[in-house]
Tab-separated table of C-alpha atoms in Angstrom:
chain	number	residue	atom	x	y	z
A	135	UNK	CA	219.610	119.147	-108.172
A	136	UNK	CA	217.938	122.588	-108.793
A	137	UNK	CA	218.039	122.734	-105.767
A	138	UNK	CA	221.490	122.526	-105.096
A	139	UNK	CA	222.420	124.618	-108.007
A	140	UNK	CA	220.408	127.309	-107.137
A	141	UNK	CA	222.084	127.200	-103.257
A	142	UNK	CA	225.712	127.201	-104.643
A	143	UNK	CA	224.790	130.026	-107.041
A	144	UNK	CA	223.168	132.239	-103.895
A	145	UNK	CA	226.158	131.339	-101.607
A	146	UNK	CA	228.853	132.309	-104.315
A	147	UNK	CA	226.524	135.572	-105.131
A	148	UNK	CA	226.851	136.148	-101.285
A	149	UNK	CA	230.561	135.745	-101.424
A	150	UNK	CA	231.039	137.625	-104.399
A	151	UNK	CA	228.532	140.682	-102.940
A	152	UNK	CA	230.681	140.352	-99.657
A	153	UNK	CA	233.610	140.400	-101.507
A	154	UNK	CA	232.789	143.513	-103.158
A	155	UNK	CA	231.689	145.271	-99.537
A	156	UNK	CA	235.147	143.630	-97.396
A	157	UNK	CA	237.203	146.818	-98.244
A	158	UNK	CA	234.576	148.827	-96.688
A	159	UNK	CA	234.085	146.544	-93.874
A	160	UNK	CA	237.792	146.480	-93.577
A	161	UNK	CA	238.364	150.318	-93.468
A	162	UNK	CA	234.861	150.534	-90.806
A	163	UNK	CA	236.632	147.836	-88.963
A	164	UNK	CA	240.056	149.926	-89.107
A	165	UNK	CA	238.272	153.175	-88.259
A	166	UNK	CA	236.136	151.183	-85.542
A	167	UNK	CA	239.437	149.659	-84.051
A	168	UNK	CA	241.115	153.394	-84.240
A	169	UNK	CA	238.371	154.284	-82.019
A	170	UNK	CA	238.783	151.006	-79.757
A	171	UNK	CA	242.448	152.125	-79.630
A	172	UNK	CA	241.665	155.527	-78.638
A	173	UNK	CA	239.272	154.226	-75.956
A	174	UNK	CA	241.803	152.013	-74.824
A	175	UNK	CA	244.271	154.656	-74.516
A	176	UNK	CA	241.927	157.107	-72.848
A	177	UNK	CA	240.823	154.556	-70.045
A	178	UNK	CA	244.706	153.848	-69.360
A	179	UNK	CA	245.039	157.555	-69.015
A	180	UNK	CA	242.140	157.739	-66.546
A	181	UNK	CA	243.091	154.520	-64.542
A	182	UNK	CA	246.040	156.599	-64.174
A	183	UNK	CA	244.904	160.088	-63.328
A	184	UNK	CA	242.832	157.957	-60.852
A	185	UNK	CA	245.593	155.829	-59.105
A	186	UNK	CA	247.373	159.465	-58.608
A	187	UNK	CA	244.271	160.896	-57.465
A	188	UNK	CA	243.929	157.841	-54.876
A	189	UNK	CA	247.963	157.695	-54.324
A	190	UNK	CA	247.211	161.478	-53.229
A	191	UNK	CA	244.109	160.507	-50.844
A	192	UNK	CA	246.304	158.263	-49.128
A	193	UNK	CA	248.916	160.571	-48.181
A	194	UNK	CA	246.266	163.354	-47.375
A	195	UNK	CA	244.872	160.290	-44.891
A	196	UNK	CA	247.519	159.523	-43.828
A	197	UNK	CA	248.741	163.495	-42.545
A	198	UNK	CA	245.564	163.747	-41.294
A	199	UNK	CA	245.734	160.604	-39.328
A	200	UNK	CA	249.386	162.128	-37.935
A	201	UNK	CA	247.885	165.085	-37.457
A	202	UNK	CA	244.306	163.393	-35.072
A	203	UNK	CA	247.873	161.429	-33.458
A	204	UNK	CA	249.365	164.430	-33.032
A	205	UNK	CA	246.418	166.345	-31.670
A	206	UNK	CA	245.629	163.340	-29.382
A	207	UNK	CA	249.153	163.329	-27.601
A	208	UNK	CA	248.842	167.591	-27.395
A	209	UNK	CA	244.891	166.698	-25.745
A	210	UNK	CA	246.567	164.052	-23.361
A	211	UNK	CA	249.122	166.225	-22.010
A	212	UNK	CA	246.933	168.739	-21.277
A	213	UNK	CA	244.855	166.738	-19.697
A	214	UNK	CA	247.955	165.573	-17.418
A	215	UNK	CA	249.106	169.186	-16.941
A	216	UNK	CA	245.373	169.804	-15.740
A	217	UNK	CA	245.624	167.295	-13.381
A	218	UNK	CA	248.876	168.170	-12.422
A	219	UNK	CA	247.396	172.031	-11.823
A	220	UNK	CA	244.319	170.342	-9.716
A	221	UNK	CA	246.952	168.409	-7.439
A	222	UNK	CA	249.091	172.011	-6.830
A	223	UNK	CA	245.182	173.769	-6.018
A	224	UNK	CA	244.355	170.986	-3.651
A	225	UNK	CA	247.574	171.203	-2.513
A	226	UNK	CA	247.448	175.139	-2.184
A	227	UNK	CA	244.096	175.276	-0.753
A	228	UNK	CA	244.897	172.918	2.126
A	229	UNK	CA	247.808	175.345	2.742
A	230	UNK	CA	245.367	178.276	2.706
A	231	UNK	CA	242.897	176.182	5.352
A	232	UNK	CA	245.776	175.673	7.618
A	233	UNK	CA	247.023	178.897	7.088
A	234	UNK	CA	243.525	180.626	7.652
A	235	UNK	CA	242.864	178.783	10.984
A	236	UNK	CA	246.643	179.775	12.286
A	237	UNK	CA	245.608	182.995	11.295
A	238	UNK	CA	242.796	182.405	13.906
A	239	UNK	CA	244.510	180.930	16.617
A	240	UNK	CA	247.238	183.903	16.015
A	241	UNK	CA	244.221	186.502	16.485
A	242	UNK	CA	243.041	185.117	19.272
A	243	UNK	CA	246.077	184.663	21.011
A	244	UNK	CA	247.211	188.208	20.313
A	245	UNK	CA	243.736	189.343	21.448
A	246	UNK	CA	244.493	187.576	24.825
A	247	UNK	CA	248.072	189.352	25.140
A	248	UNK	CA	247.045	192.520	23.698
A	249	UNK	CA	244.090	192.599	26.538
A	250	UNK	CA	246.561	191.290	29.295
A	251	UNK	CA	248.844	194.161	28.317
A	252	UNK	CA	246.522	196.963	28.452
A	253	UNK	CA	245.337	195.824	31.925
A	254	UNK	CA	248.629	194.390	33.373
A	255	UNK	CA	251.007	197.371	32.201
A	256	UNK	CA	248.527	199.998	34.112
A	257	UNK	CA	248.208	197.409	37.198
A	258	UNK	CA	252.051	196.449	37.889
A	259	UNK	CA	252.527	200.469	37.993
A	260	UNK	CA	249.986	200.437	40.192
A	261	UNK	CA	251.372	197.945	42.649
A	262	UNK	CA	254.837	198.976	41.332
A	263	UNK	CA	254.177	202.639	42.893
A	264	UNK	CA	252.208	201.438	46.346
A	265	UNK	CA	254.962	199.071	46.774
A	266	UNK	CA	257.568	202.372	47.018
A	267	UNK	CA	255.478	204.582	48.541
A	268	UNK	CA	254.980	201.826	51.552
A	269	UNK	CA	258.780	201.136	51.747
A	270	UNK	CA	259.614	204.793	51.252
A	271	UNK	CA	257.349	205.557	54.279
């Protein structure tokens, strides 16, 4: 039984010495949940300052991704306006190679008439004038 005894007085000298220290544990726990309550309260602050800062990157994502749209409709019609402008140069050069051999045929026809002139004028008053003097004589 000494045994015993001298268990049940240790375990109610524990309880009394634990006793005697619970007001201090209490007011460490108290001060130690203050703390947990503060850390609490600081991560819900954060976790909010974060979803803004997130809420924000979304909307900055999403302009820029209306913006790349926007760019990408201002790239395609240029591109069609450029191909538009390559039709009306293809179309205008053609006119210029049709113009440029007219041009040609024009020059050498008006070389042919031009010639013809110089000698035919000279040549019909010529004949013009033997043809009067032989009737007027």
């Amino acid at each position: 039984m000494k045994k015993t005894e001298a268990f049940v007085f240790l375990f109610s000298l524990s309880l009394l010495f634990s006793a005697a220290l619970w007001p201090q544990d209490f007011s460490s726990i108290n001060s130690d949940l203050g703390l947990l309550e503060n850390l609490i309260n600081d991560t819900l602050e954060n976790m909010q300052e974060q979803q803004k800062l997130l809420e924000d990157l979304k909307k900055n994502l999403d302009d820029s991704g209306n913006l790349i749209a926007g760019y990408e409709n201002i790239t395609k019609e240029q591109e069609n306006l450029l191909a538009d402008l390559q039709i009306h140069l293809d179309e205008m050069s053609e006119i210029y190679r049709m113009q440029s051999a007219l041009s040609a045929k024009y020059e050498r026809s008006s070389r042919f008439w031009r010639t013809f002139t110089l000698i035919a004028i000279p040549a019909t008053a010529v004949i013009s004038g033997v043809v009067v003097w032989i009737i007027v004589n």
